[in-house]
Short mmCIF file of C-alpha atoms and ligand atoms in Angstrom, two decimals:
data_model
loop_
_atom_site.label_atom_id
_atom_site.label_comp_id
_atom_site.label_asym_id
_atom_site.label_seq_id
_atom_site.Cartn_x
_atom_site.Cartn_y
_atom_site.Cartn_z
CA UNK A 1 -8.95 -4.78 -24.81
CA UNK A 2 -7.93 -6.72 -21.77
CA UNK A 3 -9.76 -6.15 -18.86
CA UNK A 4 -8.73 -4.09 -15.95
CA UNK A 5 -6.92 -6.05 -12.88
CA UNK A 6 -5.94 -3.78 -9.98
CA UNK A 7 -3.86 -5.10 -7.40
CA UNK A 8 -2.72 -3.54 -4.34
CA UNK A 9 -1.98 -4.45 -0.65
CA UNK A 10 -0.67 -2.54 2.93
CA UNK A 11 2.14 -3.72 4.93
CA UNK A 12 0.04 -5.22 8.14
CA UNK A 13 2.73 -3.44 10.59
CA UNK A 14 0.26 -1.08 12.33
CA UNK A 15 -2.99 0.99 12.63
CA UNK A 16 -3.51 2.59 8.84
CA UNK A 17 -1.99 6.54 8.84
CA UNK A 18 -3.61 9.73 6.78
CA UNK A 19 -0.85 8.85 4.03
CA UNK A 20 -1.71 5.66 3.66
CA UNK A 21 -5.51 6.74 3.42
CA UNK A 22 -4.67 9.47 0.94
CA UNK A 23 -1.73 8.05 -0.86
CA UNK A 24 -3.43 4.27 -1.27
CA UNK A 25 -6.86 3.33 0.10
CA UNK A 26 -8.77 6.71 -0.75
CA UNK A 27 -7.21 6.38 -3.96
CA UNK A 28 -8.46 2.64 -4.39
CA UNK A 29 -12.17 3.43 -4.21
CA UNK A 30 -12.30 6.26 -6.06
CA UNK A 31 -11.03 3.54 -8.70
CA UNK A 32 -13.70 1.16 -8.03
CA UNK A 33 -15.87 3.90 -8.67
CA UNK A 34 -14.05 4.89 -12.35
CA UNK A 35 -13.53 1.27 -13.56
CA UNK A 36 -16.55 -0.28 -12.14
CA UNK A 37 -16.06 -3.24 -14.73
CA UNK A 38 -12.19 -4.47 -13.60
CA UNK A 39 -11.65 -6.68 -10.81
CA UNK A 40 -9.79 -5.41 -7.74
CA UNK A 41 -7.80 -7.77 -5.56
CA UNK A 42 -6.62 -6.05 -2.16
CA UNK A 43 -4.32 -7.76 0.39
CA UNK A 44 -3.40 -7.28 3.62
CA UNK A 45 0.24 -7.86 3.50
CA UNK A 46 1.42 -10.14 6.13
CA UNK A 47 4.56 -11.24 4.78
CA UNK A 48 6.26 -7.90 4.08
CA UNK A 49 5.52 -7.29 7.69
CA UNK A 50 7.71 -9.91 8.69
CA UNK A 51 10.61 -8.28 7.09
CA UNK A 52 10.93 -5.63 9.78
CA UNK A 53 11.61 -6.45 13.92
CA UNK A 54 7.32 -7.37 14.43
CA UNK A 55 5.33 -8.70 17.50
CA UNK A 56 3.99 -12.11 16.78
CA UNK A 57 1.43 -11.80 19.39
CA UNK A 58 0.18 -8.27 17.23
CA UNK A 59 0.26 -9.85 13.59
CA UNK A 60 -3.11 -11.29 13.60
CA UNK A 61 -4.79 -8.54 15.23
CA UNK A 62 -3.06 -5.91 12.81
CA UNK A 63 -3.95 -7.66 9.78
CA UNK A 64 -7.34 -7.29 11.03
CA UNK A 65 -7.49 -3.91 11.74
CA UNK A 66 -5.96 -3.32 7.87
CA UNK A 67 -8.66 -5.73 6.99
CA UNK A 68 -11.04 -3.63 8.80
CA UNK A 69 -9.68 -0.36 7.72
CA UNK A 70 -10.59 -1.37 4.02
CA UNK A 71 -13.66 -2.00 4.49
CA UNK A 72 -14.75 0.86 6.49
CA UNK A 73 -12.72 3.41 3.97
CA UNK A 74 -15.12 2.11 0.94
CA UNK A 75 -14.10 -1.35 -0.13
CA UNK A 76 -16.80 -3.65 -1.04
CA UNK A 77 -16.17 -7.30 -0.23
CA UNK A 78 -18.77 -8.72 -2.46
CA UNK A 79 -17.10 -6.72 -5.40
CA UNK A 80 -13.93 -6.93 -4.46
CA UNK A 81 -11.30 -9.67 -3.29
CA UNK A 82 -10.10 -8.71 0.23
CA UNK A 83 -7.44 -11.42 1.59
CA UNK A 84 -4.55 -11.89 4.01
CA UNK A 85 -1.56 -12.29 1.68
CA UNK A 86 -0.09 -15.43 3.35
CA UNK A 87 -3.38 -17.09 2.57
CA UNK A 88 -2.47 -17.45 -0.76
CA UNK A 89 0.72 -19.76 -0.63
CA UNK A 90 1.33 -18.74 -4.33
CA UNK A 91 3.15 -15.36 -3.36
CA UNK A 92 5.94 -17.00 -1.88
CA UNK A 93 5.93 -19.73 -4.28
CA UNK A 94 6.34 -17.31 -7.16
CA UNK A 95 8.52 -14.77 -5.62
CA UNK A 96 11.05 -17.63 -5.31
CA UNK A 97 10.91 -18.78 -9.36
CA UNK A 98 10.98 -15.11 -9.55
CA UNK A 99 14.29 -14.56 -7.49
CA UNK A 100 16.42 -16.63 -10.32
CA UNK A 101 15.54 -14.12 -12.83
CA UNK A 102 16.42 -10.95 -10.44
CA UNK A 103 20.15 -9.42 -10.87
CA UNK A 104 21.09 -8.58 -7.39
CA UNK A 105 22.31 -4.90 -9.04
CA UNK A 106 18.46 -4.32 -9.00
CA UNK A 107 17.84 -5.00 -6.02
CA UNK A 108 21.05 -3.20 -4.91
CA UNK A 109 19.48 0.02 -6.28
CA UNK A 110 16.01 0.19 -4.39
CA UNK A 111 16.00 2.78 -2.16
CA UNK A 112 13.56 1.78 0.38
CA UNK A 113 16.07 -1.32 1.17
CA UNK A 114 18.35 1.82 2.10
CA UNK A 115 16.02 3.22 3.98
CA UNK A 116 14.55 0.42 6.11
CA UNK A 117 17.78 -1.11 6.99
CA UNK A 118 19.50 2.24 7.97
CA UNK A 119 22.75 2.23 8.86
CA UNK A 120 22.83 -1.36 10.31
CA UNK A 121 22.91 -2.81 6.97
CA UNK A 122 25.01 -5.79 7.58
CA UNK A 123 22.05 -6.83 9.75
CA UNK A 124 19.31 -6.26 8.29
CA UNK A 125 17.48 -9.45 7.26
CA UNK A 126 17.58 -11.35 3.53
CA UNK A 127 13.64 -10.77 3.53
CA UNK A 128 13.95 -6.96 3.72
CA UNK A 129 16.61 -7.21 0.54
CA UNK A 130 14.42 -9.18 -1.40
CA UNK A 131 11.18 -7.78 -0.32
CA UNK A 132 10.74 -6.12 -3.85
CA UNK A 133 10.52 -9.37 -5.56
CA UNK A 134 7.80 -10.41 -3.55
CA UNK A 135 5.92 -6.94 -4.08
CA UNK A 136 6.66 -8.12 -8.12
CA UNK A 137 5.17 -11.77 -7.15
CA UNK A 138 2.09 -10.07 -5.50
CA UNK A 139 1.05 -8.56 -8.95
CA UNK A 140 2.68 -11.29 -11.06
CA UNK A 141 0.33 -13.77 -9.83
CA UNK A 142 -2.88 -11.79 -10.81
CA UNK A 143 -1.79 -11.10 -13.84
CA UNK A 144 -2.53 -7.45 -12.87
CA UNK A 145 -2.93 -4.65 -15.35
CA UNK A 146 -2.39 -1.55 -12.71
CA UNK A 147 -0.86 -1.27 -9.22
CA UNK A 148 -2.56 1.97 -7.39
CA UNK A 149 0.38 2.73 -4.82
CA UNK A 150 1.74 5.73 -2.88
CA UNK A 151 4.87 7.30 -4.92
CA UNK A 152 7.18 5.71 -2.26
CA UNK A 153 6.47 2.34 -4.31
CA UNK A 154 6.89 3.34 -7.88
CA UNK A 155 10.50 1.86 -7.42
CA UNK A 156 9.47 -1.34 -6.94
CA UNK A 157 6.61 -1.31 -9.57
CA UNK A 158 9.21 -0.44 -12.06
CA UNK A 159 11.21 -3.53 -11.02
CA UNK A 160 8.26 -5.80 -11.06
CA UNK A 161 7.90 -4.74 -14.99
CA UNK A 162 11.46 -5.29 -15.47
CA UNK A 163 11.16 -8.90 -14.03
CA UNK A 164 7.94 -9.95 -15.88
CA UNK A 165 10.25 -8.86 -19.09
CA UNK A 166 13.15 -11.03 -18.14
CA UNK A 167 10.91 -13.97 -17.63
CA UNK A 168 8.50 -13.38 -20.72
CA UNK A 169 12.08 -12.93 -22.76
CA UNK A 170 13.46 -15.85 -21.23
CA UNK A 171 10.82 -18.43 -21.73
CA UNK A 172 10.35 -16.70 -25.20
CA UNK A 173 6.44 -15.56 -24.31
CA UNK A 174 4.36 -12.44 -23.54
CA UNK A 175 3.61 -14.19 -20.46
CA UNK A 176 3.35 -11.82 -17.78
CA UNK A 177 1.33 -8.48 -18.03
CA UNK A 178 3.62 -5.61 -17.13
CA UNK A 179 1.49 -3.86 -14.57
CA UNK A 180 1.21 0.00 -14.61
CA UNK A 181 1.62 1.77 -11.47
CA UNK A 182 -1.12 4.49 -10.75
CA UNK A 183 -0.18 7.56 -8.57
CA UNK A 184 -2.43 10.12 -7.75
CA UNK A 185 -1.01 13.82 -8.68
CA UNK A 186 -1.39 15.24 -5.25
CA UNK A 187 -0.80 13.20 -2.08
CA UNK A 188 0.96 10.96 -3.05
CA UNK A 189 3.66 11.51 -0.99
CA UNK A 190 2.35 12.95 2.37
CA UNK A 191 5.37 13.65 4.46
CA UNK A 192 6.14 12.98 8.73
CA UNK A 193 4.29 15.91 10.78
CA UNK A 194 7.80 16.41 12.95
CA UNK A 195 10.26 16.17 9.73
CA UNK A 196 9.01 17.56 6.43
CA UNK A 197 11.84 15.69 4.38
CA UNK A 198 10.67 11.90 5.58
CA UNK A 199 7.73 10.22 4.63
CA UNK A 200 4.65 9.79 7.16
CA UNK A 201 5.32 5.99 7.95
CA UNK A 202 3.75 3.52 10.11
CA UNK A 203 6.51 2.06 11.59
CA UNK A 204 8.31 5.59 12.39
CA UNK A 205 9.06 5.62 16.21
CA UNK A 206 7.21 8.72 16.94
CA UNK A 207 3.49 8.77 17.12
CA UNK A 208 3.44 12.19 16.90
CA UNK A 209 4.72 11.57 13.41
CA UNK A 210 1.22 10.36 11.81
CA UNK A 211 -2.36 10.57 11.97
CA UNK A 212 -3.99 7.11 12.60
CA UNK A 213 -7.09 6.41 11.03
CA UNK A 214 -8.04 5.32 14.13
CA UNK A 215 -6.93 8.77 16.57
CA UNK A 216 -9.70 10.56 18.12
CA UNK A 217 -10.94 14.31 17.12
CA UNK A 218 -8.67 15.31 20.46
CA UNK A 219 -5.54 13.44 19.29
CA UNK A 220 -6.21 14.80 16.03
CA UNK A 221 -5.98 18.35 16.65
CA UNK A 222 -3.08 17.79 19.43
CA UNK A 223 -0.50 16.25 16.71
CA UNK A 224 -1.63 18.64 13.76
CA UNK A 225 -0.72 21.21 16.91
CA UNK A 226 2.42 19.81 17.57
CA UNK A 227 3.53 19.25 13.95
CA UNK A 228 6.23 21.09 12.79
CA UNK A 229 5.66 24.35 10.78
CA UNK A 230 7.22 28.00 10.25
CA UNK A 231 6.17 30.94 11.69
CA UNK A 232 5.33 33.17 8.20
CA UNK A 233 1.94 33.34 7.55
CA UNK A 234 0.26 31.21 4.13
CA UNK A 235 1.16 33.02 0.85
CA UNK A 236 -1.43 33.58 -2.29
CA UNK A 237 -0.50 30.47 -4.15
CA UNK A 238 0.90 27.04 -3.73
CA UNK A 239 3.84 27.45 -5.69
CA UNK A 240 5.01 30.24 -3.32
CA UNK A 241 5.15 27.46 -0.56
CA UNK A 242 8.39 25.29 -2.55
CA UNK A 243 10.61 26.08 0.27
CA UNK A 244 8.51 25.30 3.06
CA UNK A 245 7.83 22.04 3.16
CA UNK A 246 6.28 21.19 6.14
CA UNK A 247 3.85 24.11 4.86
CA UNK A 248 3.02 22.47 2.08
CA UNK A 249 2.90 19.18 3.00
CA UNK A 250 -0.35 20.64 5.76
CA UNK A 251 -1.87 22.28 2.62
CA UNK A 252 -1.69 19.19 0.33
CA UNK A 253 -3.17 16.66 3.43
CA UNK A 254 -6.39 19.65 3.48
CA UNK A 255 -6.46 20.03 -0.31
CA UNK A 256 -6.90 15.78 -0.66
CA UNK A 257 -9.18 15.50 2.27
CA UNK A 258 -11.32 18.47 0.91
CA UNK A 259 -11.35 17.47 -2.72
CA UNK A 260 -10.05 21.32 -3.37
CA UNK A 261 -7.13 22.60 -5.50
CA UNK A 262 -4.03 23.44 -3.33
CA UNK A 263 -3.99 26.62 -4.67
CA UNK A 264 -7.80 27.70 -3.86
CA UNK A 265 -6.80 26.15 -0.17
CA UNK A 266 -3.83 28.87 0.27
CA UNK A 267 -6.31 31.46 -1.55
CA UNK A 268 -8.68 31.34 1.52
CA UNK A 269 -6.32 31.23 4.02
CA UNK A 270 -3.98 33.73 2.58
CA UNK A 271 -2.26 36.25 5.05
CA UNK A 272 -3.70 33.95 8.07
CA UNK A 273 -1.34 31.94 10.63
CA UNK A 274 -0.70 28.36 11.40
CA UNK A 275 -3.17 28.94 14.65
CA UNK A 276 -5.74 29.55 12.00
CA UNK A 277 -5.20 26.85 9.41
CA UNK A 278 -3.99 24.08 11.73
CA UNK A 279 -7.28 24.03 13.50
CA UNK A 280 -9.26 24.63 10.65
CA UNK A 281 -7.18 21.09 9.34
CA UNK A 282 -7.84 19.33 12.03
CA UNK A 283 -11.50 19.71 12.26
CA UNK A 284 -11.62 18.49 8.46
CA UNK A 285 -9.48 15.29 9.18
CA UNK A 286 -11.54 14.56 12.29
CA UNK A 287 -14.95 14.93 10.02
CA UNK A 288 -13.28 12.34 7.33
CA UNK A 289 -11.75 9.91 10.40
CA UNK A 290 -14.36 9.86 12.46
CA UNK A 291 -17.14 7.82 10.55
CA UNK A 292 -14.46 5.67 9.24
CA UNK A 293 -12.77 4.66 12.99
CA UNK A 294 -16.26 4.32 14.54
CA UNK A 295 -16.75 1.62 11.13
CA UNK A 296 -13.61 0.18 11.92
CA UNK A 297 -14.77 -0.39 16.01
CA UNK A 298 -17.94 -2.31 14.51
CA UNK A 299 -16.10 -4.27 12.23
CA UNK A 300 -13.40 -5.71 14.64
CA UNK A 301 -16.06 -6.25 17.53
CA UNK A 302 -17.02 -9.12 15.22
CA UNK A 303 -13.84 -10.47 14.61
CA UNK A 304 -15.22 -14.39 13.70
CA UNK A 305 -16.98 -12.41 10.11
CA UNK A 306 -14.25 -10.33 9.48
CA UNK A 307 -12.02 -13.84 9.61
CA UNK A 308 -15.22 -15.34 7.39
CA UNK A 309 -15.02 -12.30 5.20
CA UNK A 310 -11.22 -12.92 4.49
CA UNK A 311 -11.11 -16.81 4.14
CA UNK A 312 -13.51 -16.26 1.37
CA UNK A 313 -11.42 -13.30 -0.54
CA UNK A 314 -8.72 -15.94 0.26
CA UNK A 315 -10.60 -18.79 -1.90
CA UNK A 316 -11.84 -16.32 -4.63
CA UNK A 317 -7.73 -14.81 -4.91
CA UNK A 318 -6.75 -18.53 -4.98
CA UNK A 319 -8.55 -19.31 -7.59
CA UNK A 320 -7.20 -16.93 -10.10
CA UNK A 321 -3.90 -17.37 -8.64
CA UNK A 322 -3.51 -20.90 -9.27
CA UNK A 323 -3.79 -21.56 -13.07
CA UNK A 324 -0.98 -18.79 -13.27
CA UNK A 325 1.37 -20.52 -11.32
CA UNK A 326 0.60 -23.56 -13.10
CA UNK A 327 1.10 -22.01 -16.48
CA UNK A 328 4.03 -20.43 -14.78
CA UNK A 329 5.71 -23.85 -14.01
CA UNK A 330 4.85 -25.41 -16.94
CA UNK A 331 7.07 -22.76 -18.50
CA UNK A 332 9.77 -23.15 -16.70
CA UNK A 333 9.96 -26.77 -17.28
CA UNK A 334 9.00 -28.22 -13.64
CA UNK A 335 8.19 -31.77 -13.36
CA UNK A 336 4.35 -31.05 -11.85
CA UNK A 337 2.14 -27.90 -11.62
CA UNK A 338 2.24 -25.92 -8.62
CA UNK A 339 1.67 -27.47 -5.49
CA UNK A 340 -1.27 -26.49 -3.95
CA UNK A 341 -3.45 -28.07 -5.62
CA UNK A 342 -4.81 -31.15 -3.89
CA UNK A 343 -3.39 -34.49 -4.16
CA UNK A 344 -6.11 -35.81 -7.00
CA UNK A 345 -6.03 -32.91 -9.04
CA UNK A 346 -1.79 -33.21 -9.17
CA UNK A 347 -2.05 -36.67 -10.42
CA UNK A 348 -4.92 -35.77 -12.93
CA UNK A 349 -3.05 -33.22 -14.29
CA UNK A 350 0.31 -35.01 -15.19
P1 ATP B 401 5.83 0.81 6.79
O1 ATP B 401 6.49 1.92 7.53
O2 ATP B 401 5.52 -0.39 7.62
O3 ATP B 401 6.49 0.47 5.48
P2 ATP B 401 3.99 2.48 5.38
O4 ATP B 401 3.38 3.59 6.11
O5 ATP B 401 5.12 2.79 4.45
O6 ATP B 401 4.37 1.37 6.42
P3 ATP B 401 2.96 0.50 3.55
O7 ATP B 401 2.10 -0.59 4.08
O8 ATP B 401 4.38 0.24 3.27
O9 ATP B 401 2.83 1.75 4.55
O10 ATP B 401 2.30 1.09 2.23
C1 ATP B 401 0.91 0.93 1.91
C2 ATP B 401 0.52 1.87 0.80
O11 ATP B 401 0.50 3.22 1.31
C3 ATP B 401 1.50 1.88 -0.38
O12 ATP B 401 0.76 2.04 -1.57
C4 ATP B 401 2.34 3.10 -0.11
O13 ATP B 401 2.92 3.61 -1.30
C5 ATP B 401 1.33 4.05 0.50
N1 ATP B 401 1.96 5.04 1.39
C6 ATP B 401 2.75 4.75 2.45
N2 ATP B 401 3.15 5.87 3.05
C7 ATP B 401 2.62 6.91 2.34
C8 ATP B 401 2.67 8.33 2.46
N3 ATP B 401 3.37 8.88 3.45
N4 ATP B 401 2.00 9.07 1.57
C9 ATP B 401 1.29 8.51 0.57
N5 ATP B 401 1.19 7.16 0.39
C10 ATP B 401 1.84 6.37 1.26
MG1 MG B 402 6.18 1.19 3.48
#
């Protein structure tokens, strides 16, 4: 059998959020944990972050903080392969090869496109549009067997198989692996505090929207507070929640964070109030956050390791990433292999 590659990365737009911590990174190292023989390849992703308005003065610091984040939430760097995605020059490289095999109806069909560019379509940028074929590049390149990703992305893992089919059809090869997406059951989809129909998002306008990994036990219980409920007290059983979504969506954050059922969560706080269970929530996030922020603080007072830290996942991802784009080139007929190799080694190889 071939042997587990699991590739994932976060957009490097902001401080991490209790979705992303739930829906991705938790999700990651309880992998690492189940598969303790595959390789793992995280990335902070610097170059989707580009595709939305961003502060060039904040990039550097943000992908450290996601760098950071990682760590501090479980991943090991001397097991794993922790890197800055623009480090790796192949992602680009093979998300533009990938782009002639990529019917724009596709990409005209992803709904986070929709989403991100709102209403001011005509405006938005060519990045944002072809963002997804990228995200396929960023697994492509690894050759990776499973994607772990929030349920938000399953879109655009879908259209990364699709692509690796048109190429391994085209060039008449199983070539590329088709990766599998992996969602967890519960959480995967942990919605805004103030609207229960939107996703929790980094780059919503509203703070008052998220967690942050990084918000104190204060801020904590302030925003769960604020966040938007009913006034009915909590039912006997999950499914008796279906129409209350903001309801649910507090009972599913307390369920993940407290490795419980949802339904034994309602159970013990059947018949009570929000005034009850949002406090009750909050404590529980703040006992999960707090180890992890204070981590986080240690890691990024020593920024000049952390950088060491990620230059080296940087050379270890490079160096699985380059004989694929080679074989990838070769393939499609190119005159040389891929171009980051060094001047010797190009020449050697023709
Ligand atoms: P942005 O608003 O900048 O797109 P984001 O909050 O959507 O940020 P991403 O960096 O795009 O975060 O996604 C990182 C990972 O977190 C992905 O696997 C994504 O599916 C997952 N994720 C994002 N938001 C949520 C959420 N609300 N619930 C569960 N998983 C999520
Ligand atoms: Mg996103």
């Amino acid at each position: 059998m071939k042997k587990k590659r699991i590739v994932s990365g976060v957009r490097a737009t902001g401080g991490l959020h209790l979705g992303n911590y739930i829906g991705a990174i938790k999700n990651w190292t309880e992998m690492a944990t189940q598969h303790g023989d595959a390789d793992f390849l995280f990335f902070i992703a610097d170059l989707h972050a580009i595709t939305t308005p961003y502060d060039e003065k904040a990039l550097k610091d943000n992908t450290r903080e996601i760098a950071a984040a990682y760590i501090a939430a479980g991943v090991d760097v001397r097991k794993m392969i922790l890197f800055p995605q623009s480090a790796v020059p192949g992602h680009a490289m093979l998300q533009w090869l990938l782009t002639s095999l990529t019917p724009m109806g596709w990409l005209n069909r992803m709904t986070q496109f929709k989403e991100k560019a709102g209403k001011q379509r005509d405006n938005a940028v060519l990045g944002l549009y072809a963002y997804p074929v990228l995200q396929a590049a960023d697994v492509l390149l690894y050759q990776a067997t499973h994607v772990p990703v929030g349920e938000d992305q399953k879109q655009h893992i879908e259209l990364a198989r699709d692509i690796a089919g048109a190429f391994n059809r085209r060039y008449g090869q199983e070539f590329f692996t088709l990766p599998e997406p992996i969602i967890r059951k519960e959480g995967a989809r942990i919605m805004s505090l103030r609207d229960g129909t939107k996703k929790m998002s980094k780059s919503d306008e509203s703070d008052y929207s998220r967690i942050n990994l990084m918000d104190d036990a204060d801020t904590i219980a302030l925003k769960f507070r604020k966040a938007k409920t009913d006034s009915d007290p909590l039912p006997d059983s999950f499914e008796a929640l279906k129409d209350r979504p903001e309801a649910a969506n507090l009972v599913t954050i307390y369920a993940t964070l407290a490795d419980m059922d949802r339904d034994a969560v309602v159970k013990q706080f059947a018949g009570r109030n929000f005034s009850v269970f949002k406090p009750a929530l909050a404590e529980l996030t703040a006992e999960k956050f707090t180890p992890v922020a204070t981590r986080m603080r240690e890691l990024l007072s020593d920024k000049a390791e952390l950088d060491r830290q990620l230059a080296e996942g940087a050379e270890r991802a490079r160096a699985i990433a380059v004989p694929v784009l080679d074989d990838t080139m070769k393939l499609m007929g190119f005159w040389g292999t891929n171009p980051f190799h060094s001047a010797d080694r190009v020449a050697g190889l023709l």
